[in-house]
PDB file of N, CA and C in Angstrom:
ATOM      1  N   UNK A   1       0.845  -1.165   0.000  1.00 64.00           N
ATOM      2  CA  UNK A   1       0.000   0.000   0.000  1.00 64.00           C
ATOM      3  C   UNK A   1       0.889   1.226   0.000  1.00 64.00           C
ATOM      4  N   UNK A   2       0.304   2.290  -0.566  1.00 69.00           N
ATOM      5  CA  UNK A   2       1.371   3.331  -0.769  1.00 69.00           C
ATOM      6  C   UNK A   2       0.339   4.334  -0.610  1.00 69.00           C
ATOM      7  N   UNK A   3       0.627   5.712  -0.366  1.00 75.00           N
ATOM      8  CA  UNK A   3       0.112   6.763  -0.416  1.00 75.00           C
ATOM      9  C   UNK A   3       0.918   8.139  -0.471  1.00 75.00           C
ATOM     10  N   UNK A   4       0.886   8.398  -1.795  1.00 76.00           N
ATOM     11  CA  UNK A   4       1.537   9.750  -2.204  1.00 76.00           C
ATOM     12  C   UNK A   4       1.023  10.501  -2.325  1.00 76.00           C
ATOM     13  N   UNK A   5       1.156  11.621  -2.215  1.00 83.00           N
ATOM     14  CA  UNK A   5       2.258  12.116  -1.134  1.00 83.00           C
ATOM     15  C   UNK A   5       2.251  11.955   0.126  1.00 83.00           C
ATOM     16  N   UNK A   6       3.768  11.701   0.532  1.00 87.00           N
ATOM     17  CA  UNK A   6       3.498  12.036   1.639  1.00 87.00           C
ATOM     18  C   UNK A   6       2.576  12.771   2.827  1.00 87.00           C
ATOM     19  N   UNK A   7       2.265  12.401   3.402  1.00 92.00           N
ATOM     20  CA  UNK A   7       0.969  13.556   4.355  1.00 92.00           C
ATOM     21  C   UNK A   7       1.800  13.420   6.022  1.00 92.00           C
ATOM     22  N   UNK A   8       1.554  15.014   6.634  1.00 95.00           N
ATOM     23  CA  UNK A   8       1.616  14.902   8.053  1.00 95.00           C
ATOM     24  C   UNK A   8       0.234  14.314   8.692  1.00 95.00           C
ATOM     25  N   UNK A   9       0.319  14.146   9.834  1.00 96.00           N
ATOM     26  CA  UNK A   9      -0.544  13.476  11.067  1.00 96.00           C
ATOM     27  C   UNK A   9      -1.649  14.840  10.861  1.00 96.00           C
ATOM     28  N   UNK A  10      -1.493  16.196  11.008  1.00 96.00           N
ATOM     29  CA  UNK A  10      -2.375  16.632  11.261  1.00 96.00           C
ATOM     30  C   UNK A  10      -2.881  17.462  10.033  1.00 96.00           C
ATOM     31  N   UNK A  11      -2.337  16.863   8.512  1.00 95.00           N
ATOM     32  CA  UNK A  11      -2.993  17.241   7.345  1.00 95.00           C
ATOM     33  C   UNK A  11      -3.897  15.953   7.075  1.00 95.00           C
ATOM     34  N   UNK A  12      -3.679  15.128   7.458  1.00 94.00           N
ATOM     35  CA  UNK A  12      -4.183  13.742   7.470  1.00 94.00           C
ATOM     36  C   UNK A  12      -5.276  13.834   8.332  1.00 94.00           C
ATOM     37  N   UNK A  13      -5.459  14.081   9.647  1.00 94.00           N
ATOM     38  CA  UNK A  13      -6.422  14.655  10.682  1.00 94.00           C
ATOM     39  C   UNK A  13      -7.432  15.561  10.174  1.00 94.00           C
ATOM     40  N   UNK A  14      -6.610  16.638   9.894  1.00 93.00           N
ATOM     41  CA  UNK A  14      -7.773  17.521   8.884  1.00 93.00           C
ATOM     42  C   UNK A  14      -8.605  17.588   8.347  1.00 93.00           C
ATOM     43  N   UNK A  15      -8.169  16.518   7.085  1.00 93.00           N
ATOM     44  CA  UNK A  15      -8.605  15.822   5.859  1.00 93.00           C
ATOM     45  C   UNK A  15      -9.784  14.867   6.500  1.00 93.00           C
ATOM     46  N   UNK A  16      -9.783  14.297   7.281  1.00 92.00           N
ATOM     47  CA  UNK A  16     -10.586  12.920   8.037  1.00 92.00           C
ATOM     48  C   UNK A  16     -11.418  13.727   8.830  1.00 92.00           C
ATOM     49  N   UNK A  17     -11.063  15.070   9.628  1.00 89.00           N
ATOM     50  CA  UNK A  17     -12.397  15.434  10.463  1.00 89.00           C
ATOM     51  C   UNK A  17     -13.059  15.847   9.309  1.00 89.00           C
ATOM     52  N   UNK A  18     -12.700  16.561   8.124  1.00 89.00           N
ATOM     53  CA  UNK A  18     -13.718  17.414   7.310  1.00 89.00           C
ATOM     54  C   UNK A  18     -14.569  16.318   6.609  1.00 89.00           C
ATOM     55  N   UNK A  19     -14.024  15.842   6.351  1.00 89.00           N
ATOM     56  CA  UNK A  19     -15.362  14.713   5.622  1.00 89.00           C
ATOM     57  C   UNK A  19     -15.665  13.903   6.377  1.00 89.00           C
ATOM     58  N   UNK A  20     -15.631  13.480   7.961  1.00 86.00           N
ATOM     59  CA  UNK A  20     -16.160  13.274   8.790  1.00 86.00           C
ATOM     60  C   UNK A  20     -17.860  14.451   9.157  1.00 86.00           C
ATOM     61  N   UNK A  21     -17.133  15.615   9.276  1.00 84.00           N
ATOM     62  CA  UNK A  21     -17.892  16.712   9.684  1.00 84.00           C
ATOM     63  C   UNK A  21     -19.052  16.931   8.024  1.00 84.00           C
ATOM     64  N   UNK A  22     -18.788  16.708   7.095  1.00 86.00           N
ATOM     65  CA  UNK A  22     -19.443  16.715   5.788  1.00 86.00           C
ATOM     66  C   UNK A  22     -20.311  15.243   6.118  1.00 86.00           C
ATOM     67  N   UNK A  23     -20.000  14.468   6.365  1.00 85.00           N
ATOM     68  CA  UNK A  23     -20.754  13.083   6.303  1.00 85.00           C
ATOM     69  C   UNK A  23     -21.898  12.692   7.692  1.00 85.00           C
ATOM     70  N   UNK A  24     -21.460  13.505   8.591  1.00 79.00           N
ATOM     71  CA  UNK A  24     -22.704  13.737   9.963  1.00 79.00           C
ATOM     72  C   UNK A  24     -22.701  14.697  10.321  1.00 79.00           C
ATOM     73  N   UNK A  25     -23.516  15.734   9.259  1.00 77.00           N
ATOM     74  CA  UNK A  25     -23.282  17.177   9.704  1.00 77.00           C
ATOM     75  C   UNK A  25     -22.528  17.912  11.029  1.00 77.00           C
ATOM     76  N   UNK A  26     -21.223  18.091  11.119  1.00 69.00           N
ATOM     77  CA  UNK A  26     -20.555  18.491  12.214  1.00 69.00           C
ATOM     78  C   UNK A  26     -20.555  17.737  13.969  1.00 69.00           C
ATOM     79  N   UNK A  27     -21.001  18.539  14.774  1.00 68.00           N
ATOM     80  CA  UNK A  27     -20.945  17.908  16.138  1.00 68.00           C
ATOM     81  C   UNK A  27     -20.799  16.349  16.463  1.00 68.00           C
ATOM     82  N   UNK A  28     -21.307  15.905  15.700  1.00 70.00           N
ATOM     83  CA  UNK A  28     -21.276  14.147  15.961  1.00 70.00           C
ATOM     84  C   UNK A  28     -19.652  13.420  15.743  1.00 70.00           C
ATOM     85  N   UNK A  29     -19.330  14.379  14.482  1.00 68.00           N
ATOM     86  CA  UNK A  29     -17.824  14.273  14.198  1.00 68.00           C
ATOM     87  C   UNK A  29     -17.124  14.296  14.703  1.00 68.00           C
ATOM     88  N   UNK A  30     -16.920  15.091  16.030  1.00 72.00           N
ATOM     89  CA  UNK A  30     -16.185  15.553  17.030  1.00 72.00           C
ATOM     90  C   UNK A  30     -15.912  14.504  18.423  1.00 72.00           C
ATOM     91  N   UNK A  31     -16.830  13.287  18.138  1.00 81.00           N
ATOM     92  CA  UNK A  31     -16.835  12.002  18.798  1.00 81.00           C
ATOM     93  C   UNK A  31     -16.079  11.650  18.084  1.00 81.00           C
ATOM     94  N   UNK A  32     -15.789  10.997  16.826  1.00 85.00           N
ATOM     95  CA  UNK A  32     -14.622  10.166  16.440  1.00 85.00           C
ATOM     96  C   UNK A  32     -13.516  11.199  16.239  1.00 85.00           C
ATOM     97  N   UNK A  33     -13.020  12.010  16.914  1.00 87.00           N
ATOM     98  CA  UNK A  33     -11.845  12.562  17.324  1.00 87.00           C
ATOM     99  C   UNK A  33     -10.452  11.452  17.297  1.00 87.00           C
ATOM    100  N   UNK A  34     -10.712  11.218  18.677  1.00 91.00           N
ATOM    101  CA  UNK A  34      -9.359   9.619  18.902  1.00 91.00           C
ATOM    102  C   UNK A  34      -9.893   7.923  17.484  1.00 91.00           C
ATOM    103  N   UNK A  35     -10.424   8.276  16.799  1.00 92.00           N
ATOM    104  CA  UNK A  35     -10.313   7.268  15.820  1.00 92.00           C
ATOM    105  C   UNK A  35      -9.674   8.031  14.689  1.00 92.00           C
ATOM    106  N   UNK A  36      -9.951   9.008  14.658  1.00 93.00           N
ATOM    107  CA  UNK A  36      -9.364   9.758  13.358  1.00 93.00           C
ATOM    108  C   UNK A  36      -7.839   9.908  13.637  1.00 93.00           C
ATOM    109  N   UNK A  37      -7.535  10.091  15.007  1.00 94.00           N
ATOM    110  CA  UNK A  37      -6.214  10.503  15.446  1.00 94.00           C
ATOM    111  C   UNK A  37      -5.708   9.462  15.276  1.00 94.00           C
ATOM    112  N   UNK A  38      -6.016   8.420  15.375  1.00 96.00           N
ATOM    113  CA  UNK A  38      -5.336   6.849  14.967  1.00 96.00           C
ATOM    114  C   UNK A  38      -5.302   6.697  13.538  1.00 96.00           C
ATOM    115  N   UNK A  39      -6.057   6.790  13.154  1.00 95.00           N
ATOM    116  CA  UNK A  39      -6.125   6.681  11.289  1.00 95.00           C
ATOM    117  C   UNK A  39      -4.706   7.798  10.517  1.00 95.00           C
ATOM    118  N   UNK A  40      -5.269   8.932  11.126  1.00 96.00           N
ATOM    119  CA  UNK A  40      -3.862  10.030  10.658  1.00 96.00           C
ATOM    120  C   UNK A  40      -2.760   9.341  11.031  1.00 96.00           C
ATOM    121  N   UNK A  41      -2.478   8.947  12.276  1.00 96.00           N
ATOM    122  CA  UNK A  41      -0.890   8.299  12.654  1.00 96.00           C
ATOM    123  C   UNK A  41      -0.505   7.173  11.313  1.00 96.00           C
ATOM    124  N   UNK A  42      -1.314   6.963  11.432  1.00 94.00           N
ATOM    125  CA  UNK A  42      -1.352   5.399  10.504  1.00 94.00           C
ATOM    126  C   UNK A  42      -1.060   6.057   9.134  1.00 94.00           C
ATOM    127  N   UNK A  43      -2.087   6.758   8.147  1.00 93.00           N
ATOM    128  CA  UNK A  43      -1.465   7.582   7.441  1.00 93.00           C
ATOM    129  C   UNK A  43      -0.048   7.725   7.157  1.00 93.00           C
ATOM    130  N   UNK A  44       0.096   8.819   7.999  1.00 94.00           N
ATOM    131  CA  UNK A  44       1.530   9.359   7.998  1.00 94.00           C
ATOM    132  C   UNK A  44       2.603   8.257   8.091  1.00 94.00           C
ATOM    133  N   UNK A  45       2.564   7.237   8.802  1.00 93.00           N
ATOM    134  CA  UNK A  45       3.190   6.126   8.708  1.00 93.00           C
ATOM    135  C   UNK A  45       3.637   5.395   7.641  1.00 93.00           C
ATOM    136  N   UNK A  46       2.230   5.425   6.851  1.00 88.00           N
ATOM    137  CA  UNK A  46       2.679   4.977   5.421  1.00 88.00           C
ATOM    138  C   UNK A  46       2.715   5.664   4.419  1.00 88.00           C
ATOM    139  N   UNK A  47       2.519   6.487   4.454  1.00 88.00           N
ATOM    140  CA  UNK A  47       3.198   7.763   3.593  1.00 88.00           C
ATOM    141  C   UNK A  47       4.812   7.892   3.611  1.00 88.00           C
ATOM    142  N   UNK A  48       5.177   7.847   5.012  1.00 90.00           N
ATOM    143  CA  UNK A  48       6.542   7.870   5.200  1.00 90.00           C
ATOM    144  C   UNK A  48       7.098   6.896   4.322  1.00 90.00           C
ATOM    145  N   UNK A  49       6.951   5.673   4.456  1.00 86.00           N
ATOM    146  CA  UNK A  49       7.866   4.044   4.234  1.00 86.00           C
ATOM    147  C   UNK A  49       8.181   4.627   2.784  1.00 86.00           C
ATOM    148  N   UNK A  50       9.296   4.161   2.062  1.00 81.00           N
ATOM    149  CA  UNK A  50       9.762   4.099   0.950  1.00 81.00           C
ATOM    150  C   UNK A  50       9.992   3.015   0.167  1.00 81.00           C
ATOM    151  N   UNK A  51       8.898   2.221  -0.324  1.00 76.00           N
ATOM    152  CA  UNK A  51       8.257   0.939  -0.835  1.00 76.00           C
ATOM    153  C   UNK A  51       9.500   1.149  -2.372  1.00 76.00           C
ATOM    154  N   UNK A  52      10.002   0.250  -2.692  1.00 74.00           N
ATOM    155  CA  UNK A  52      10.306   0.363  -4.232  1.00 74.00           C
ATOM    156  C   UNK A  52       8.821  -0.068  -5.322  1.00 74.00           C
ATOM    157  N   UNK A  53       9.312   0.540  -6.312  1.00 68.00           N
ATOM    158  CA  UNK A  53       7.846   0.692  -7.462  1.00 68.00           C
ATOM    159  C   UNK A  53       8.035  -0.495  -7.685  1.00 68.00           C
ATOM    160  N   UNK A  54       9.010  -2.129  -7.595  1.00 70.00           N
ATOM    161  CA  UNK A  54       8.344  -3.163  -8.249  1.00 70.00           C
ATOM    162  C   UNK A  54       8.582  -4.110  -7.493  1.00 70.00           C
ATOM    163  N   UNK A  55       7.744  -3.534  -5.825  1.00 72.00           N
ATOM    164  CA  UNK A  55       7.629  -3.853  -5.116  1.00 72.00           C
ATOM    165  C   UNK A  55       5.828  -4.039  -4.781  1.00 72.00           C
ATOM    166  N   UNK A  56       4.720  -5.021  -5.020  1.00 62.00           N
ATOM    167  CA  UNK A  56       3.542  -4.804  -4.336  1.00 62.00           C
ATOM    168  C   UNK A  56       2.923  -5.784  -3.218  1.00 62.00           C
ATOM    169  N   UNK A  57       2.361  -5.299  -3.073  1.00 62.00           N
ATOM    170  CA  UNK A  57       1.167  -6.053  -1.430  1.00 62.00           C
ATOM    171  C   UNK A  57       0.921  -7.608  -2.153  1.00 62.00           C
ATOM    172  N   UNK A  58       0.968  -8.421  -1.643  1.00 54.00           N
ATOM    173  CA  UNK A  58       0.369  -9.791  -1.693  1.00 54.00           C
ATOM    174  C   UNK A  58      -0.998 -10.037  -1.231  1.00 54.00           C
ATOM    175  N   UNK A  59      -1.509  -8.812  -0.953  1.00 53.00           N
ATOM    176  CA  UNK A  59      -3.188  -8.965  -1.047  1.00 53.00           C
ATOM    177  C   UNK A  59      -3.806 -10.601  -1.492  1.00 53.00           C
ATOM    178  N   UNK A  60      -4.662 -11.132  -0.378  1.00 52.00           N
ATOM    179  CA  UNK A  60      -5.413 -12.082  -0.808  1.00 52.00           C
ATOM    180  C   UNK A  60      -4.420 -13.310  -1.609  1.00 52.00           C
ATOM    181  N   UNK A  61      -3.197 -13.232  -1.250  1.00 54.00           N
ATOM    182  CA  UNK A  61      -1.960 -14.270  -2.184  1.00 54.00           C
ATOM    183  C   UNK A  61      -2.063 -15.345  -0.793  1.00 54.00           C
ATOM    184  N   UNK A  62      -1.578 -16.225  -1.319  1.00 56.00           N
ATOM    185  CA  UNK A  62      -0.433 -17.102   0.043  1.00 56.00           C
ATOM    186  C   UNK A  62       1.035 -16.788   0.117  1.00 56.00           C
ATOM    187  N   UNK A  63       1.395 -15.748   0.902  1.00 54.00           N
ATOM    188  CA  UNK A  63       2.880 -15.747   0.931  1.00 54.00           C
ATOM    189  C   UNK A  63       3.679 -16.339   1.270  1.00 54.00           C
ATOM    190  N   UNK A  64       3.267 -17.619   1.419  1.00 60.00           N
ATOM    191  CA  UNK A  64       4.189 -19.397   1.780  1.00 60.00           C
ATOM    192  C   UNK A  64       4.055 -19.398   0.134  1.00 60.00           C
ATOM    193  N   UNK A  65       3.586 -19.194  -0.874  1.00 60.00           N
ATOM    194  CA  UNK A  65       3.519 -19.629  -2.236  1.00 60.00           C
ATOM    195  C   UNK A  65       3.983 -18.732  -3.046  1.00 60.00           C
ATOM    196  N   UNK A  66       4.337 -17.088  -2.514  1.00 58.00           N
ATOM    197  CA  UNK A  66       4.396 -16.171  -3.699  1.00 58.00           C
ATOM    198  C   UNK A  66       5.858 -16.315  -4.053  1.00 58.00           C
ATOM    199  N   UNK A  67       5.725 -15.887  -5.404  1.00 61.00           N
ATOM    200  CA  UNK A  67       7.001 -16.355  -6.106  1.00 61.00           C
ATOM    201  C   UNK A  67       7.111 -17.515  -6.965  1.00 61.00           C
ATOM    202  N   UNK A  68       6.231 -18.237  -7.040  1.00 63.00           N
ATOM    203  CA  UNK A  68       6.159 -19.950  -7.253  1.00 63.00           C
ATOM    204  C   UNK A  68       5.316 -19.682  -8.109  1.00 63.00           C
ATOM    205  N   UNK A  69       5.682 -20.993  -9.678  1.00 64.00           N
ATOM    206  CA  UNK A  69       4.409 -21.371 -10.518  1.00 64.00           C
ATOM    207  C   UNK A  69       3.392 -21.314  -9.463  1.00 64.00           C
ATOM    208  N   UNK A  70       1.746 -20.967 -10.553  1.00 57.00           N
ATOM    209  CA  UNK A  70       0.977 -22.250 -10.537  1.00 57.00           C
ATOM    210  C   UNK A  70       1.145 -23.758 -10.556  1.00 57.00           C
ATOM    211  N   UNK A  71       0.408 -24.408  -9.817  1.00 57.00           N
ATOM    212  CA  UNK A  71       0.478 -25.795 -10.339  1.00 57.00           C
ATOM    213  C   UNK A  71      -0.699 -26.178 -11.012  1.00 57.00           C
TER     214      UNK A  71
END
């Protein structure tokens, strides 16, 4: 998983209360505060990592098998 650009924690925060606050008209938004603050960390986390491009996720693979024919 990748996400470019890079993002800080609290452009990432931002981004997540406002369409939080767009999606339950405001005040209610302000309850998932500490979930959003977890999601931004997380974000920024992987924004940071520097994945090579022919490098991807094994999504839904067996990674005891990737790399290997079919049989």
């Amino acid at each position: 998983m990748r996400l470019k650009p890079p993002v800080s924690v609290d452009h990432a925060r931002n981004y997540l209360m406002s369409c939080a606050e767009l999606a339950w008209d405001g005040p209610q938004a302000l309850e998932l505060g500490p979930i959003l603050d977890g999601i931004a960390n997380a974000m920024a986390i992987v924004s940071a990592l520097d994945i090579p491009d022919d490098i991807e996720p094994l999504f839904g693979e067996d990674i005891a098998t990737a790399g290997q024919e079919p049989r």
